CSV table of C-alpha atoms in Angstrom, one decimal:
chain,number,residue,atom,x,y,z
V,234,UNK,CA,112.3,-125.8,120.0
V,235,UNK,CA,109.4,-125.4,117.5
V,236,UNK,CA,110.1,-122.8,114.9
V,237,UNK,CA,107.4,-120.2,114.5
V,238,UNK,CA,105.3,-120.6,111.4
V,239,UNK,CA,103.3,-117.4,111.0
V,240,UNK,CA,104.1,-113.8,112.1
V,241,UNK,CA,101.1,-111.5,111.6
V,242,UNK,CA,102.1,-107.9,111.0
V,243,UNK,CA,99.8,-104.9,111.6
V,244,UNK,CA,100.4,-101.2,111.1
V,245,UNK,CA,98.4,-98.9,113.4
V,246,UNK,CA,97.6,-95.3,114.1
V,247,UNK,CA,94.5,-94.4,116.0
V,248,UNK,CA,92.7,-97.6,115.2
V,249,UNK,CA,90.7,-98.2,118.5
V,250,UNK,CA,87.5,-98.7,116.5
V,251,UNK,CA,88.8,-101.5,114.3
V,252,UNK,CA,91.8,-103.0,116.0
V,253,UNK,CA,90.3,-105.4,118.5
V,254,UNK,CA,88.2,-107.3,115.9
V,255,UNK,CA,91.2,-107.4,113.6
V,256,UNK,CA,93.6,-108.9,116.2
V,257,UNK,CA,91.0,-111.3,117.5
V,258,UNK,CA,91.0,-113.1,114.2
V,259,UNK,CA,94.8,-113.6,114.1
V,260,UNK,CA,94.4,-116.6,116.5
V,261,UNK,CA,96.1,-118.8,113.9
V,262,UNK,CA,99.4,-116.8,114.1
V,263,UNK,CA,102.4,-117.8,116.2
V,264,UNK,CA,103.1,-114.1,116.9
V,265,UNK,CA,101.5,-110.7,116.3
V,266,UNK,CA,103.7,-107.7,115.8
V,267,UNK,CA,102.3,-104.2,115.7
V,268,UNK,CA,104.0,-101.0,114.5
V,269,UNK,CA,102.3,-98.0,115.8
V,270,UNK,CA,102.6,-94.5,114.4
V,271,UNK,CA,101.9,-92.5,117.6
V,272,UNK,CA,98.3,-93.3,118.3
V,273,UNK,CA,96.5,-90.9,120.5
V,274,UNK,CA,93.5,-93.1,121.3
V,275,UNK,CA,93.1,-96.5,122.9
V,276,UNK,CA,94.9,-98.4,120.1
V,277,UNK,CA,97.9,-99.4,122.3
V,278,UNK,CA,95.7,-100.4,125.2
V,279,UNK,CA,93.8,-102.8,122.8
V,280,UNK,CA,97.0,-104.0,121.2
V,281,UNK,CA,98.5,-105.0,124.5
V,282,UNK,CA,95.6,-107.5,125.1
V,283,UNK,CA,96.9,-109.5,122.1
V,284,UNK,CA,100.7,-109.0,122.0
V,285,UNK,CA,103.7,-107.5,123.8
V,286,UNK,CA,105.5,-107.0,120.5
V,287,UNK,CA,104.7,-103.4,119.8
V,288,UNK,CA,107.1,-101.1,118.0
V,289,UNK,CA,106.7,-97.4,117.9
V,290,UNK,CA,107.9,-95.5,114.9
V,291,UNK,CA,107.6,-92.0,113.4
V,292,UNK,CA,108.9,-93.1,110.0
V,293,UNK,CA,106.6,-91.6,107.4
V,294,UNK,CA,107.6,-94.0,104.6
V,295,UNK,CA,105.0,-96.8,104.3
V,296,UNK,CA,107.3,-99.3,102.7
V,297,UNK,CA,109.9,-98.7,105.4
V,298,UNK,CA,107.3,-99.3,108.1
V,299,UNK,CA,106.2,-102.6,106.5
V,300,UNK,CA,109.9,-103.6,106.3
V,301,UNK,CA,110.4,-102.8,110.0
V,302,UNK,CA,107.6,-105.3,110.8
V,303,UNK,CA,109.2,-108.0,108.6
V,304,UNK,CA,112.7,-107.5,110.2
V,305,UNK,CA,111.2,-108.0,113.7
V,306,UNK,CA,109.3,-111.2,112.7
V,307,UNK,CA,110.4,-114.6,113.9
V,308,UNK,CA,108.0,-116.6,111.7
V,309,UNK,CA,108.9,-118.5,108.5
V,310,UNK,CA,105.8,-116.8,106.9
V,311,UNK,CA,104.8,-113.1,107.1
V,312,UNK,CA,101.1,-112.2,107.0
V,313,UNK,CA,100.2,-108.5,106.7
V,314,UNK,CA,96.8,-107.4,107.8
V,315,UNK,CA,95.3,-103.9,108.1
V,316,UNK,CA,93.1,-103.0,111.1
V,317,UNK,CA,90.1,-102.5,108.8
V,318,UNK,CA,90.4,-105.9,107.2
V,319,UNK,CA,88.6,-109.1,108.3
V,320,UNK,CA,89.5,-112.7,107.6
V,321,UNK,CA,86.8,-115.3,107.2
V,322,UNK,CA,87.4,-118.9,108.5
V,323,UNK,CA,87.7,-120.1,105.0
V,324,UNK,CA,90.4,-117.5,104.3
V,325,UNK,CA,92.3,-118.7,107.4
V,326,UNK,CA,92.1,-122.3,106.2
V,327,UNK,CA,93.3,-121.2,102.7
V,328,UNK,CA,96.3,-119.3,104.2
V,329,UNK,CA,97.2,-122.3,106.3
V,330,UNK,CA,96.9,-124.7,103.3
V,331,UNK,CA,99.1,-122.3,101.2
V,332,UNK,CA,101.8,-122.4,103.8
V,333,UNK,CA,101.5,-126.2,104.1
V,334,UNK,CA,101.8,-126.7,100.4
V,335,UNK,CA,104.8,-124.3,100.3
V,336,UNK,CA,104.3,-124.1,96.5
V,337,UNK,CA,104.9,-120.3,96.2
V,338,UNK,CA,107.0,-117.7,98.0
V,339,UNK,CA,104.2,-115.1,98.1
V,340,UNK,CA,100.4,-115.1,97.9
V,341,UNK,CA,98.0,-112.5,96.7
V,342,UNK,CA,94.6,-112.4,98.4
V,343,UNK,CA,91.5,-111.0,96.8
V,344,UNK,CA,89.8,-108.2,98.8
V,345,UNK,CA,86.2,-107.3,99.1
V,346,UNK,CA,86.1,-103.6,99.4
V,347,UNK,CA,83.1,-102.4,101.5
V,348,UNK,CA,82.7,-98.6,101.2
V,349,UNK,CA,80.1,-96.9,103.3
V,350,UNK,CA,78.9,-100.4,104.2
V,351,UNK,CA,78.3,-101.5,100.6
V,352,UNK,CA,80.3,-104.3,98.9
V,353,UNK,CA,81.7,-102.8,95.6
V,354,UNK,CA,81.8,-105.6,93.1
V,355,UNK,CA,82.3,-103.5,90.0
V,356,UNK,CA,84.5,-100.7,88.6
V,357,UNK,CA,87.8,-102.5,89.3
V,358,UNK,CA,87.0,-102.8,93.1
V,359,UNK,CA,86.8,-106.6,93.1
V,360,UNK,CA,88.8,-108.8,93.2
V,361,UNK,CA,91.3,-106.3,94.4
V,362,UNK,CA,94.2,-108.7,94.8
V,363,UNK,CA,96.7,-107.6,97.5
V,364,UNK,CA,100.0,-109.2,98.3
V,365,UNK,CA,99.8,-110.2,101.9
V,366,UNK,CA,101.5,-113.6,102.6
V,367,UNK,CA,105.3,-114.1,102.1
V,368,UNK,CA,107.8,-116.8,102.9
V,369,UNK,CA,110.3,-114.8,104.9
V,370,UNK,CA,113.4,-116.5,103.5
V,371,UNK,CA,112.4,-115.4,99.9
V,372,UNK,CA,111.1,-111.9,100.9
V,373,UNK,CA,113.3,-109.0,99.8
V,374,UNK,CA,111.2,-106.2,101.2
V,375,UNK,CA,108.8,-103.5,100.2
V,376,UNK,CA,109.8,-100.8,97.7
V,377,UNK,CA,108.2,-97.6,96.5
V,378,UNK,CA,106.9,-94.4,98.1
V,379,UNK,CA,103.2,-94.2,97.4
V,380,UNK,CA,102.1,-97.5,95.9
V,381,UNK,CA,104.6,-99.7,97.7
V,382,UNK,CA,105.0,-103.2,96.3
V,383,UNK,CA,106.8,-106.2,97.7
V,384,UNK,CA,109.9,-107.7,96.1
V,385,UNK,CA,110.5,-111.5,96.6
V,386,UNK,CA,112.3,-114.4,95.0
V,387,UNK,CA,110.2,-117.3,93.5
V,388,UNK,CA,106.7,-117.4,92.3
V,389,UNK,CA,103.4,-115.9,93.5
V,390,UNK,CA,100.1,-117.8,94.1
V,391,UNK,CA,96.6,-116.4,94.3
V,392,UNK,CA,94.1,-117.4,97.0
V,393,UNK,CA,90.4,-117.6,96.3
V,394,UNK,CA,88.8,-116.5,99.5
V,395,UNK,CA,88.7,-112.8,100.0
V,396,UNK,CA,89.7,-110.5,102.9
V,397,UNK,CA,86.8,-108.2,103.8
V,398,UNK,CA,88.0,-104.6,103.7
V,399,UNK,CA,85.8,-102.3,105.7
V,400,UNK,CA,87.1,-99.0,104.3
V,401,UNK,CA,85.5,-95.6,104.4
V,402,UNK,CA,82.9,-96.5,107.0
V,403,UNK,CA,81.5,-93.0,107.0
V,404,UNK,CA,81.8,-89.9,104.9
V,405,UNK,CA,84.4,-88.3,107.1
V,406,UNK,CA,86.8,-91.3,106.9
V,407,UNK,CA,86.1,-91.5,103.1
V,408,UNK,CA,87.1,-87.9,102.6
V,409,UNK,CA,90.2,-88.3,104.8
């Protein structure tokens, strides 16, 4: 039996606006696992079109939620994506090449932050490197309350192609 290569892991709560497009782009994954925080909108309906692996949790701790996703993953590699992030084809190719090379146990991916529809290139907003790809066998878990960070054995690599982060799409979500 073929072992799963990539588990894509997504945290959700009331993400009906962004989730479909996020999950659509995870077509390179062997499995998609969603941990939902009690969505009241159509998030779960959308999620079910892409995966049956949906966990519900009321755990408030962000690191714990990310760890729950990792514990449920079958893949050799864990890829975390937020519903408001987009992966370009070049980024997918780079993720697959990184896994193929097996050179590092974790990879940081630059992130293009788009706030109110504008790409913020300056003021420390780019390249906003985020740790998103981990070799499961070397992954020790997420630690920390507010700014959680991953712990892993081995070295980290840095991809070149950014994720596009469509954050604060309007003033209300920015203030939230």
